[in-house]
Coordinates of C-alpha atoms in Angstrom, one line a residue:
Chain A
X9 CA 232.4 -58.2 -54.8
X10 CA 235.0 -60.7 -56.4
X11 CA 237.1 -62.7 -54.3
X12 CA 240.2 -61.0 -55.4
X13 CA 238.5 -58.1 -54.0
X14 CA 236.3 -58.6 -50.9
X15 CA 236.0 -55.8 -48.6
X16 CA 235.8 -56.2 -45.0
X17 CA 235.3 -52.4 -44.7
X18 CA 232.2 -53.0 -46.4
X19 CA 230.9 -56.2 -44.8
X20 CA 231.6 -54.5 -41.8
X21 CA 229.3 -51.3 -42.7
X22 CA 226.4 -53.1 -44.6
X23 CA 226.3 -55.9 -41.5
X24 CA 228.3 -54.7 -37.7
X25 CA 224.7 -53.9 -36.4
X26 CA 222.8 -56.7 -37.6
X27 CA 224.9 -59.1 -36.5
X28 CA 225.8 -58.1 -33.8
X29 CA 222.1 -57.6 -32.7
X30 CA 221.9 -61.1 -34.5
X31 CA 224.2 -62.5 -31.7
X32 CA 222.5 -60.6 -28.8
X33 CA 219.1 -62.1 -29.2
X34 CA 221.0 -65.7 -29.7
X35 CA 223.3 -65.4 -26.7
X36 CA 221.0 -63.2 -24.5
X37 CA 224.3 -61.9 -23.4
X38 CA 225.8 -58.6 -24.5
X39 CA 229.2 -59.3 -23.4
X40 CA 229.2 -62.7 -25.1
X41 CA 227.7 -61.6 -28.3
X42 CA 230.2 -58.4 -28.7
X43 CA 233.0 -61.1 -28.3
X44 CA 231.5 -63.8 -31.1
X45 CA 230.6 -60.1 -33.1
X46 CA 234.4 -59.2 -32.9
X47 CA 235.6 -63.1 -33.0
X48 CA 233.4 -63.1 -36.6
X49 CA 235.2 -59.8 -38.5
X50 CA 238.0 -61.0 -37.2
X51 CA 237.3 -64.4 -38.6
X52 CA 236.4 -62.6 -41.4
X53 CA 239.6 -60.3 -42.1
X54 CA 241.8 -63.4 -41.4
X55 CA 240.6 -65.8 -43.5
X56 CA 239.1 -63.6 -46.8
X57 CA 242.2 -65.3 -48.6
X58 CA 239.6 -68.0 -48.5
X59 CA 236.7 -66.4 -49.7
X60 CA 236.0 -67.6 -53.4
X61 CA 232.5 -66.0 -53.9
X62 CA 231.9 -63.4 -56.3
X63 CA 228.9 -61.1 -55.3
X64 CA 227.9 -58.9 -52.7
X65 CA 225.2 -61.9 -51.2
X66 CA 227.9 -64.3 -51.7
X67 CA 230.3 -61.9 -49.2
X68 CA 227.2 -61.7 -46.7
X69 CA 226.7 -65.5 -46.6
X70 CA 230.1 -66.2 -46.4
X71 CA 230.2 -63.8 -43.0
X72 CA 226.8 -64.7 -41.6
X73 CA 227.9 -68.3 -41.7
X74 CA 231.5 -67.9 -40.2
X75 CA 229.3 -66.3 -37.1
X76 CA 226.5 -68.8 -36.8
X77 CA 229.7 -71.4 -36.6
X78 CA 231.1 -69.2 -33.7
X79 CA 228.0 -69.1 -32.1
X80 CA 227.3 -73.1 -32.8
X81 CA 230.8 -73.2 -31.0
X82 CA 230.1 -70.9 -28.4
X83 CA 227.0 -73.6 -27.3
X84 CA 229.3 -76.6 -27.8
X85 CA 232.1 -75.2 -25.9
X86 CA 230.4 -72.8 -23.5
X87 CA 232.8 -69.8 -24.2
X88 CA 233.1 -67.5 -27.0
X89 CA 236.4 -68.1 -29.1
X90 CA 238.7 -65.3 -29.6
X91 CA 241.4 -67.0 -31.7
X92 CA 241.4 -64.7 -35.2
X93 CA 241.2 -62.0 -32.6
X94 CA 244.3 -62.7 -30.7
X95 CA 246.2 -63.7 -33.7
X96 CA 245.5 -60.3 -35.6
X97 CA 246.3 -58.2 -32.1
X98 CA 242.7 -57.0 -32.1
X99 CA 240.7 -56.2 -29.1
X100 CA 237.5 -54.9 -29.2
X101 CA 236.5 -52.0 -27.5
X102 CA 235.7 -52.0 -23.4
X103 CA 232.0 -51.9 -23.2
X104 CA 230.5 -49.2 -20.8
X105 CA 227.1 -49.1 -19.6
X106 CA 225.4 -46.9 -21.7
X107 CA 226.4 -48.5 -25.0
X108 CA 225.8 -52.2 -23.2
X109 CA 221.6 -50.2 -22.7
X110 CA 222.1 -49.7 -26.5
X111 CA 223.2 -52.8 -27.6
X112 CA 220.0 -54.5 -25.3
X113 CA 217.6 -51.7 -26.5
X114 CA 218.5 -52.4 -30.0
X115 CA 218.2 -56.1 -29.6
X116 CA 214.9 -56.0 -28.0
X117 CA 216.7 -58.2 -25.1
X118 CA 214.1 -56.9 -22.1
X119 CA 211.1 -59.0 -24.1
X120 CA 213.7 -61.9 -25.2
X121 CA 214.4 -62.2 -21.8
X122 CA 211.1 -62.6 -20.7
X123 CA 210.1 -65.0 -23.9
X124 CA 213.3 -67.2 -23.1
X125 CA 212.3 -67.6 -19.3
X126 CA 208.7 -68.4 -21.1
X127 CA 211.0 -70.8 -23.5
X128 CA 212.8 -72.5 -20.4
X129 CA 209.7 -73.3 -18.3
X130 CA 208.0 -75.0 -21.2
X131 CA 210.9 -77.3 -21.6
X132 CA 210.8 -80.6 -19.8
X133 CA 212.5 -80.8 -16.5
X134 CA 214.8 -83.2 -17.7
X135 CA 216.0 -81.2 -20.7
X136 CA 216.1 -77.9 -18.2
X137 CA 218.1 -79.5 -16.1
X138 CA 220.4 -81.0 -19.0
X139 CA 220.7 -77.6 -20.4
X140 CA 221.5 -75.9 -17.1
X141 CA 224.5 -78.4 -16.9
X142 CA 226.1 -77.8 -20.5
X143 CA 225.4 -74.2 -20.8
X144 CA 225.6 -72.5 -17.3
X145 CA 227.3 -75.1 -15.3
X146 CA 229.7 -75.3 -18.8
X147 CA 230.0 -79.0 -17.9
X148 CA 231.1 -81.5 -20.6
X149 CA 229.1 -83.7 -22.0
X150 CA 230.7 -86.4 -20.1
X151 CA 229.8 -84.9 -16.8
X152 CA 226.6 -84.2 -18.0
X153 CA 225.8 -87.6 -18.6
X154 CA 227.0 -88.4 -15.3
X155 CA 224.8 -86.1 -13.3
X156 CA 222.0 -88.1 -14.9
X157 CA 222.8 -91.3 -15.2
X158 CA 222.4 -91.3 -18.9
X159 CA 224.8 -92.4 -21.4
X160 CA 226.7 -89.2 -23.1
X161 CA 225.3 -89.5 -26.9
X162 CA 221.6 -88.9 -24.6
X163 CA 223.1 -86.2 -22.7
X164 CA 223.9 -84.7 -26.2
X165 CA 220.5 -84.9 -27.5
X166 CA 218.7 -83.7 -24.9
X167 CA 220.7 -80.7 -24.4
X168 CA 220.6 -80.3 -28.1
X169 CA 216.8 -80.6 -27.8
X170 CA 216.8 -77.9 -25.7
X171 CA 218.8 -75.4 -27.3
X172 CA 216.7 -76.1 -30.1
X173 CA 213.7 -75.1 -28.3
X174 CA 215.1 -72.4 -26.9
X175 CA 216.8 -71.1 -30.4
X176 CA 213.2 -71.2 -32.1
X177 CA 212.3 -68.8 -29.4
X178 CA 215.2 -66.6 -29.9
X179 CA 214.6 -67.0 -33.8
X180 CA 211.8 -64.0 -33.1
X181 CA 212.8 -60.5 -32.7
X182 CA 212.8 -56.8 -33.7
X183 CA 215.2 -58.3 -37.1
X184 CA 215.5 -61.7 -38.2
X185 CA 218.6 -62.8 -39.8
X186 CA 216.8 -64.1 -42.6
X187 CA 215.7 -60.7 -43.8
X188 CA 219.3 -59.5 -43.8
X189 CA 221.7 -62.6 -44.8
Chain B
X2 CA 218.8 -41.1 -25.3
X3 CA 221.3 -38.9 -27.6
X4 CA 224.1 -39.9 -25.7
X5 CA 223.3 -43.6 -25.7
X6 CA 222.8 -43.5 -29.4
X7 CA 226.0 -41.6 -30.1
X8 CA 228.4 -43.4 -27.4
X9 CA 226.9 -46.7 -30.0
X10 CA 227.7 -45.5 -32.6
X11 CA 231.1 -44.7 -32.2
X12 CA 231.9 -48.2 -30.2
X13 CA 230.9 -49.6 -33.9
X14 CA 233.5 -46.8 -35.7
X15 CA 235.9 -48.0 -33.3
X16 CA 235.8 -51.6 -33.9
X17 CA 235.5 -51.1 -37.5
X18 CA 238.6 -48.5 -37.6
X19 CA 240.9 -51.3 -35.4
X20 CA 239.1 -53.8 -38.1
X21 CA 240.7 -51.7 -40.9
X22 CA 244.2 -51.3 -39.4
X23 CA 244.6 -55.2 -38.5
X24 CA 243.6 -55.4 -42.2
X25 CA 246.5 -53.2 -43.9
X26 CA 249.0 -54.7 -46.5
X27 CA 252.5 -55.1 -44.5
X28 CA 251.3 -54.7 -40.9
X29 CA 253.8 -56.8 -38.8
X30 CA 251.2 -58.6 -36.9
X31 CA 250.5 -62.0 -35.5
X32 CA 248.5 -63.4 -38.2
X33 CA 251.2 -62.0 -40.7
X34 CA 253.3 -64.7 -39.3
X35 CA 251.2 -67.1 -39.4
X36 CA 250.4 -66.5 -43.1
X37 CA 253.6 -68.8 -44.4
X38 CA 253.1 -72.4 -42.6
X39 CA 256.4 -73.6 -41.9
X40 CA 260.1 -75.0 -43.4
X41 CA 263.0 -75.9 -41.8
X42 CA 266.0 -75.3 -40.2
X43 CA 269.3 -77.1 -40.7
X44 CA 272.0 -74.7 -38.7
X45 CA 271.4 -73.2 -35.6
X46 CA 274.9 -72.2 -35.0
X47 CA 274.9 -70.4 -38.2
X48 CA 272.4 -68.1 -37.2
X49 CA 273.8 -67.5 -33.8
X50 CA 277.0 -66.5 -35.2
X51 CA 275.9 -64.2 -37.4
X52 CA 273.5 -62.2 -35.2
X53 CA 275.7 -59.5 -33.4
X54 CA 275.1 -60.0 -29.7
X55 CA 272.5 -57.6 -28.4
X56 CA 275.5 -55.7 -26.2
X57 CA 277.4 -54.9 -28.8
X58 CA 274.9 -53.8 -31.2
X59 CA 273.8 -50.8 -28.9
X60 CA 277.5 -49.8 -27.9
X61 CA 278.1 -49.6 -32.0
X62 CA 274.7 -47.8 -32.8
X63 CA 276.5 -45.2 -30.3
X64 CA 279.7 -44.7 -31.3
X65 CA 280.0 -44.4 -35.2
X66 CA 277.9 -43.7 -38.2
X67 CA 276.2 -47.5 -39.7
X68 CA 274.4 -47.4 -42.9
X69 CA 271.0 -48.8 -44.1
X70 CA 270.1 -52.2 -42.8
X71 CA 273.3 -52.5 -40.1
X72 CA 272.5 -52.5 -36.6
X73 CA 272.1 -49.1 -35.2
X74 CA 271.1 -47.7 -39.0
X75 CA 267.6 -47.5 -40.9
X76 CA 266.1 -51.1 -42.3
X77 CA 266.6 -51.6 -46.2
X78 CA 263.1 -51.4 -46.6
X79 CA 260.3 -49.6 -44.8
X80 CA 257.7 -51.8 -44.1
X81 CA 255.9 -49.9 -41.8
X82 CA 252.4 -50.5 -42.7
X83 CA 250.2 -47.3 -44.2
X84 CA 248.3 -45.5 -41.7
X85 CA 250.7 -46.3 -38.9
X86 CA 251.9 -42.7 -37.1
X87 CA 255.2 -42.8 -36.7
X88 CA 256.7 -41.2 -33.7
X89 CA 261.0 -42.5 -34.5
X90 CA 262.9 -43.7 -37.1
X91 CA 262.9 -47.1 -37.7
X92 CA 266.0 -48.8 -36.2
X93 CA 267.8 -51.9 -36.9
X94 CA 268.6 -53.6 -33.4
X95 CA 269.9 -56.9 -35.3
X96 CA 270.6 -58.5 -38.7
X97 CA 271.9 -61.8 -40.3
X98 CA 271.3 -65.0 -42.8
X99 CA 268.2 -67.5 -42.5
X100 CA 269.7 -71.3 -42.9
X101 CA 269.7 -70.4 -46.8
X102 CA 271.3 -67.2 -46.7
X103 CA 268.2 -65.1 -46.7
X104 CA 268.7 -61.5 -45.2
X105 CA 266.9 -60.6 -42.4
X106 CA 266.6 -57.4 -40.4
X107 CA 264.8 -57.2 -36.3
X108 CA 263.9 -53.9 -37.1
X109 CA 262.2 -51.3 -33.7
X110 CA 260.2 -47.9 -33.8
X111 CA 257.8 -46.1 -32.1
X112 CA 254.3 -45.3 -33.0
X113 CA 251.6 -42.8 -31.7
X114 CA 249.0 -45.9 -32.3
X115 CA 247.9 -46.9 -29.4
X116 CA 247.8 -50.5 -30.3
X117 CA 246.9 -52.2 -26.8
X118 CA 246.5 -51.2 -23.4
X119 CA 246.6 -47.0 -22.7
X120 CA 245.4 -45.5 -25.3
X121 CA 247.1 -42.3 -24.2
X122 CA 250.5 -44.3 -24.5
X123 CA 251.9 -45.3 -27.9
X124 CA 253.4 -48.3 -29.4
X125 CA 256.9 -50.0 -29.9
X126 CA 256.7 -52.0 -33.1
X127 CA 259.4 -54.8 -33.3
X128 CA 259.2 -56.8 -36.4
X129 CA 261.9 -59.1 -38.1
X130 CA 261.9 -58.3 -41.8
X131 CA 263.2 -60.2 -44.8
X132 CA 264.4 -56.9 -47.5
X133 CA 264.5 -59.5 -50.4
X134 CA 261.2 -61.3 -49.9
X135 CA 258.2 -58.6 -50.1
X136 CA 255.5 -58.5 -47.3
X137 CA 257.2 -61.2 -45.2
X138 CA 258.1 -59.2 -42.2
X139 CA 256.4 -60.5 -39.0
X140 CA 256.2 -58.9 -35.6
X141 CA 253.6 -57.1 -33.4
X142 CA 253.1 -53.5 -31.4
X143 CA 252.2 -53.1 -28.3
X144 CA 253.2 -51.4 -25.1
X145 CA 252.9 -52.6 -21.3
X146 CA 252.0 -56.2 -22.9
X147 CA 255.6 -56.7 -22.8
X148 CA 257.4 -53.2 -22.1
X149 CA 258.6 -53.1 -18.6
X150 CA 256.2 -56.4 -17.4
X151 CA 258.5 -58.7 -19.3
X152 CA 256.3 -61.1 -19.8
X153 CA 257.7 -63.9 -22.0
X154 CA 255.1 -62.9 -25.3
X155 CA 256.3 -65.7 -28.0
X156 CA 253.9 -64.2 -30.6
X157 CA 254.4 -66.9 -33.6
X158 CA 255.6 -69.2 -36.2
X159 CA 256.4 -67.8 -39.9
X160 CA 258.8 -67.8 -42.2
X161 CA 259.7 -65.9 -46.0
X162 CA 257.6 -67.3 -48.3
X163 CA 258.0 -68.0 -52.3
X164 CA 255.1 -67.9 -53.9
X165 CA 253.0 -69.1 -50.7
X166 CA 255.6 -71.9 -50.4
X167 CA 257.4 -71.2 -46.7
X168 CA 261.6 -71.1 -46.1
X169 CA 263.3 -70.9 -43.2
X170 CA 261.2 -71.3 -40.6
X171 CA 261.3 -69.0 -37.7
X172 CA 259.8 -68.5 -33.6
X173 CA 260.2 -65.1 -32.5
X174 CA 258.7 -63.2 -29.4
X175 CA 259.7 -61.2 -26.2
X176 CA 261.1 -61.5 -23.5
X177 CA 262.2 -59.9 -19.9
X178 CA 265.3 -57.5 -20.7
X179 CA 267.4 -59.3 -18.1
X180 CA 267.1 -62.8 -20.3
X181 CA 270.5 -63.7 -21.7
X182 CA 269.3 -67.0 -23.5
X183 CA 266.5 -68.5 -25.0
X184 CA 265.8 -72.0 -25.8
X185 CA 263.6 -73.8 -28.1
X186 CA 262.6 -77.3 -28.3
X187 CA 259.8 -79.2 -30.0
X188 CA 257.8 -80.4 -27.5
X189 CA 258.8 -84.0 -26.3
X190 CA 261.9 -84.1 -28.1
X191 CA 264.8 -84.8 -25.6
X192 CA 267.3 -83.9 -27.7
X193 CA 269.8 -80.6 -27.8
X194 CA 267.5 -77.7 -28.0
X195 CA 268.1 -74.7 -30.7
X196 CA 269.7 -71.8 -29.8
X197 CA 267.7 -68.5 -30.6
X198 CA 269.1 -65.6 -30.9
X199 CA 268.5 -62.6 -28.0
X200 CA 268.2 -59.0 -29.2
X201 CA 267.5 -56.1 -26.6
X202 CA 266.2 -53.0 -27.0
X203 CA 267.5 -50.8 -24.3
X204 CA 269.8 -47.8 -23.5
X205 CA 270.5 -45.3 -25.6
X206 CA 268.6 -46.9 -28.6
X207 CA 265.7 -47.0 -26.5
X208 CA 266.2 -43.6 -25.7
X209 CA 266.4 -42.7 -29.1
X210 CA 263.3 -44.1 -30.0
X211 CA 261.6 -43.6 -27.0
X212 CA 260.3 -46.6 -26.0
X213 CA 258.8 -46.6 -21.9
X214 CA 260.9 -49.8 -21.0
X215 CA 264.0 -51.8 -22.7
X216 CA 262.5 -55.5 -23.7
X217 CA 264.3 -58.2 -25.0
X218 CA 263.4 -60.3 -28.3
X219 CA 264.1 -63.4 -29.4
X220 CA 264.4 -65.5 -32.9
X221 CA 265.1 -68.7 -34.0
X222 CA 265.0 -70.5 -37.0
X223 CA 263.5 -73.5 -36.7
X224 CA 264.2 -77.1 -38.5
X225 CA 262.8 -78.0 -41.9
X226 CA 260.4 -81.2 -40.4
X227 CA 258.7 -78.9 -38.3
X228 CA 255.4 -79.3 -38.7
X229 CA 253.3 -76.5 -38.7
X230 CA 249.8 -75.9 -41.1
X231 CA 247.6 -73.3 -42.3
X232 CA 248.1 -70.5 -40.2
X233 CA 251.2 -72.0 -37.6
X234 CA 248.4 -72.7 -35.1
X235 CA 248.5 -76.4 -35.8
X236 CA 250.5 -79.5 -35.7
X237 CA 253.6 -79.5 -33.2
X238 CA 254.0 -77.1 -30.2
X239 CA 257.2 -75.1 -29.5
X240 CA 258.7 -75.0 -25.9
X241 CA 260.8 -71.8 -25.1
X242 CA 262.6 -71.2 -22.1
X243 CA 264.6 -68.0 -21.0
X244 CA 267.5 -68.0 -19.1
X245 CA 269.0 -65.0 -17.0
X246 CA 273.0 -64.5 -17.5
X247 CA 273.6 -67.2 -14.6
X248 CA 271.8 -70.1 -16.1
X249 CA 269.2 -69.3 -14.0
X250 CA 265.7 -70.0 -15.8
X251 CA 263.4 -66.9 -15.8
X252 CA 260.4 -67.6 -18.3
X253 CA 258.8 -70.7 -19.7
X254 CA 256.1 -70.8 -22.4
X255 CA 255.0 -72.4 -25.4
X256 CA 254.0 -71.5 -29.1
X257 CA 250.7 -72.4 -29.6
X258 CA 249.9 -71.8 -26.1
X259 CA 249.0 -74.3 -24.4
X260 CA 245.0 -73.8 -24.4
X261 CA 244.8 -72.4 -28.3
X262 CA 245.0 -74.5 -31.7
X263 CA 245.7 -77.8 -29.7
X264 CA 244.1 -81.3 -28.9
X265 CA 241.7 -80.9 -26.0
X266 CA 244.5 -81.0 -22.9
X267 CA 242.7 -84.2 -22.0
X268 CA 243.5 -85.4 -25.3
X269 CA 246.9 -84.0 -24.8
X270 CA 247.7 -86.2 -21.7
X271 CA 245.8 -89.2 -23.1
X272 CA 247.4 -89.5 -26.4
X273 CA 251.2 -89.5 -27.4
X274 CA 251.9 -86.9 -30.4
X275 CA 252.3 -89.5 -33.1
X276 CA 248.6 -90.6 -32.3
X277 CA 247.4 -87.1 -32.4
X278 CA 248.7 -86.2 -35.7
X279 CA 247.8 -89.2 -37.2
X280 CA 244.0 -88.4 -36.1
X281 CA 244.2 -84.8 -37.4
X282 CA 245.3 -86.3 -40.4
X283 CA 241.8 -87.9 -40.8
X284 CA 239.4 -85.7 -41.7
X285 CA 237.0 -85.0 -38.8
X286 CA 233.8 -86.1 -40.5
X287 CA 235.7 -89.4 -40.9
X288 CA 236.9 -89.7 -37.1
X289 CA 233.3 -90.6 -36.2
X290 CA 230.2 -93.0 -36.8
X291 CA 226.9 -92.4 -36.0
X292 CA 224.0 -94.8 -35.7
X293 CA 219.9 -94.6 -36.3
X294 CA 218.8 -95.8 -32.6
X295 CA 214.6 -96.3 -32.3
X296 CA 213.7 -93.7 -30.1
X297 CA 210.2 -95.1 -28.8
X298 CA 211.6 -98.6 -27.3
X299 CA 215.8 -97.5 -26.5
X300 CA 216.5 -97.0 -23.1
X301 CA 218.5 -93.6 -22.4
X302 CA 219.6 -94.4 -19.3
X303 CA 216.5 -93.0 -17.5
X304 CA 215.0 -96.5 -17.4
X305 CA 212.4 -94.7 -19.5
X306 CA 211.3 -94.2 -23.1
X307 CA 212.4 -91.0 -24.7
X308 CA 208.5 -90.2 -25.2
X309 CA 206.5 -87.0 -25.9
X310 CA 209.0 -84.1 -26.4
X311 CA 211.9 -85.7 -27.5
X312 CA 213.6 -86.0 -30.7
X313 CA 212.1 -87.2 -33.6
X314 CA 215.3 -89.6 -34.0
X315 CA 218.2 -90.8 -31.6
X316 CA 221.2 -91.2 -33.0
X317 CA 224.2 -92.4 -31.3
X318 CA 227.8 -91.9 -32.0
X319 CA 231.4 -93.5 -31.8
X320 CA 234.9 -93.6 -32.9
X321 CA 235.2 -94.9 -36.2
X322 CA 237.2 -97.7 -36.9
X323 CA 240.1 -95.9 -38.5
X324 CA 240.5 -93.5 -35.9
X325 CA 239.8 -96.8 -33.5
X326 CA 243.0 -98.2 -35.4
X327 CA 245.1 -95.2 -34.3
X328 CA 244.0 -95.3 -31.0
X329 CA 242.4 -98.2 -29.1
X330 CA 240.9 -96.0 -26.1
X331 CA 239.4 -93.2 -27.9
X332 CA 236.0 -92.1 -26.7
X333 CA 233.2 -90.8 -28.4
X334 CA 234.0 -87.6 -25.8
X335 CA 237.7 -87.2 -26.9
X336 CA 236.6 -86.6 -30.4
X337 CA 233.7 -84.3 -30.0
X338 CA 236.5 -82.6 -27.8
X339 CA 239.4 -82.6 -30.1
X340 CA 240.5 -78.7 -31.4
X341 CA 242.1 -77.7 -34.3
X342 CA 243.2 -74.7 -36.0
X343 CA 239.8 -74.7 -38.1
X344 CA 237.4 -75.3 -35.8
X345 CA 237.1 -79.1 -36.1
X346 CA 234.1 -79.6 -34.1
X347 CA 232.3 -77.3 -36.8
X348 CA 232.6 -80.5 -39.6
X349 CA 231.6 -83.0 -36.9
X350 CA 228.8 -81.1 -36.0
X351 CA 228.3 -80.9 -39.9
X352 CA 228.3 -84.3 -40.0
X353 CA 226.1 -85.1 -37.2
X354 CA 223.5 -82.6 -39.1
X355 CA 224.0 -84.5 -42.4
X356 CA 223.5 -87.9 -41.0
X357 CA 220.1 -86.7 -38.5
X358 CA 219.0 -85.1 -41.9
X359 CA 219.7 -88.4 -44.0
X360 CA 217.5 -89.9 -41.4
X361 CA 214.7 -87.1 -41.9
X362 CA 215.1 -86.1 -38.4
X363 CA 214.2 -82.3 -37.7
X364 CA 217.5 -80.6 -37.2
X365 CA 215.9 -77.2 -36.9
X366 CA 218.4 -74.2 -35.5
X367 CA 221.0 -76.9 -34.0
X368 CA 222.0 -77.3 -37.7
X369 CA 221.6 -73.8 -39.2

């Protein structure tokens, strides 16, 4: 797969499931994940002027990295970016309920849910708490800090330190990304 | 079980089949636009002129026989991208000469694809098209994101391009049928704005292609200092306003929008544009320093030592000094907040993994 010629078609067949199940298991969220999923072909497809590798592992690399960005920015900023997709005109399908049981079956979210409320309760309470702000009360960092009278580079290490914790618990599941990347 | 699996399956075919359109050769879509950065403009007045005005250009589709690439007649070239299901013609609702004399063509038709919205409705397509400059057309599909609603949609920045390198500039979108004028202005410039130009699909060349609801579309070339990277989501914004035949204004909006490809709107209020694109001239990594703090004895702000559980090094961060030049009162806040087109909070976070690594801290999944 040379530059000149990389196939999003392709990507898309060899990796739509894996990545998106990928993206479950990281986000615990189906809606969220299908949205960084999309955002990532889209991402993808937009910017393969850009690619400059020249085999098929090279293509997979390239695409598994534009989505672990998303998803880094989906924990920095709280929401999932839909940028390539809007630019293209792309929506991705409505989800119904029945594929959204798919999606969780296939991503073996049931268990992750109950290893991440495992996960959470082994954190300290002050990195709970600090994670609670940033990533359900989507706070910035700034008010983050202020809620706990810590100065913002702390608030950003102990929420880091949390989603660390919580990401090696994620990192288990029915596929890894390192056996498909 | 089955049903699961197969209602699955197909939500992937479906993605992946939209996937494959969005990626055609010659489909007039956003990111199209977006493809040629930006140029210039030097006369507004020449374009307006040589537009015919959107009335006229229906009554003379009507009442005689026009040839290829006049208004009311078939576009020079069809650009229509491959796999696109054509339900009309293709029509030419306007024509005329970028600021260097280019040809252009705002060419309409309708397709069966349901693009957006009811899938059991089709499209209209509207796309302006340059004949003499291959795969530069520009334009988007779609029908009640603009059809009837009128909803001001100004879908981009984009220009004819020479070998990558971008000519005439040009902002085009839709608007409500009823607008008789659209403006455009840089954003914070007090000056005269530019003129764009206001086509309208509607009577009997809607009819004839059978579009739901006559919309109204609007171009305008835009000048050469405009400053516009990568994919037009950058640098300057665009204001456009709409203006009924009274003066009246109807629509107000902006190209990027306001929450897309932008400094922060914190960032937006706090810093004047100069300062802005003077710090996305620097790259990210460089807007910010970071320092090795000792974890066991520094105080977080708890009153307490980060003990047992916490990271194996503290760093702490702040504005660097060049970006500290630029702007006295940045924070360490507004930078991790800034946005641009690529994603700029990706190299800072880059960064921030480099330097924790430098200092053999365990980065572990933060920094995959």
């Amino acid at each position: 797969m040379s530059s000149a010629s990389l196939d999003i078609a392709t990507l898309y067949e060899r990796h739509a499931d894996d990545l998106l199940v990928f993206l479950v298991r990281r986000t615990a969220d189906v809606e969220v994940a299908l949205d960084l999923w999309a955002e990532t072909f889209a991402q993808a497809l937009a910017g393969r002027s850009r690619y400059r590798g020249r085999s098929d592992a090279e293509a997979a690399g390239w695409l598994w990295t534009i989505a672990r960005k998303r998803l880094a920015m989906y924990f920095r900023k709280g929401r999932a970016e839909r940028r390539a997709l809007e630019r293209l005109g792309l929506e991705r399908p409505e989800l119904d309920p029945l594929i959204e049981e798919e999606i969780a079956r296939r991503a073996g979210l049931g268990e992750l849910r109950r290893e991440l409320a495992v996960a959470i309760a082994a954190l300290s309470e002050e990195t709970r708490i600090a994670v609670r702000l940033r990533v359900v009360d989507e706070l910035p960092y700034a008010d983050v800090a202020a809620r706990l009278s810590i100065s913002e580079p702390a608030a950003r290490s102990r929420v880091s330190r949390g989603l660390r914790a919580l990401g090696d618990a994620l990192d288990y599941g029915p596929t890894t990304e390192g056996a498909r990347a | 079980m089955t049903d699961r699996i197969e209602s699955y399956d197909a939500y992937i075919s479906e993605f992946g089949r939209r996937l494959a359109v969005a990626g055609k050769p010659g489909r007039p879509s956003y990111a199209r636009r977006h493809r040629y950065g930006l140029l210039a403009l030097g006369a507004v007045c020449l374009v307006a002129a040589a537009l015919s005005p959107p009335g006229q250009a229906a009554i003379s589709w009507a009442g005689e026989l026009v040839g290829i690439g006049e208004v009311g007649g078939p576009p020079t070239s069809d650009d229509r991208p491959e796999g696109v299901s054509p339900a009309s013609d293709q029509v030419v609702i306007a024509n005329g000469s970028a600021p260097d004399g280019t040809r252009y063509e705002i060419v309409v038709y309708r397709t069966d694809d349901p693009v957006a919205g009811d899938p059991e409705r089709g499209s209209t397509c509207i796309f302006v098209d340059f004949p003499a400059r291959e795969g530069t057309n520009g334009g988007a599909c779609g029908d009640n994101t603009f059809e009837g609603e009128g909803r001001m949609f100004p879908y981009g920045v984009s220009g004819p391009a020479e070998d990558g390198v971008p000519e005439n500039p040009y902002v085009s979108g839709y608007v409500k049928p009823e607008v008789a004028r659209v403006t455009v202005r840089r954003e914070g410039d007090h000056g005269p704005p530019i003129e764009a130009e206001v086509a309208r699909l509607d009577g009997q060349l809607q009819q004839r292609i059978g579009a739901d609801a006559p919309i109204g579309l609007f171009l305008a070339f835009l000048p050469r200092d405009f400053d516009v990277e990568d994919l037009g989501m950058r640098g300057e914004a665009l204001e456009i306003t709409a203006y009924d035949p009274a003066g009246a204004v109807l629509e107000r909006d902006s190209v990027p929008p306001a929450d897309q490809g932008r400094p922060a709107s914190a960032a937006s209020e706090k810093f004047t544009p100069a300062q802005q694109k003077a710090i996305d001239r620097i790259p990210p990594a460089d807007r910010i320093e970071f320092e090795v703090l000792d974890c066991s004895t520094i105080d977080l702000g708890t009153g307490q030592t980060d003990k047992g559980g916490g990271p194996t090094t503290c760093i702490s961060s702040k504005p660097s000094a060049e970006v500290k030049e630029i702007a006295p009162n940045i924070t360490t806040s507004d930078i991790f907040n800034w946005e641009g087109e690529n994603g700029e909070r990706d190299p800072l976070l880059q960064a921030e993994c480099a330097f924790l690594r430098k200092a053999g801290a365990k980065v572990g999944s933060y920094c995959d």
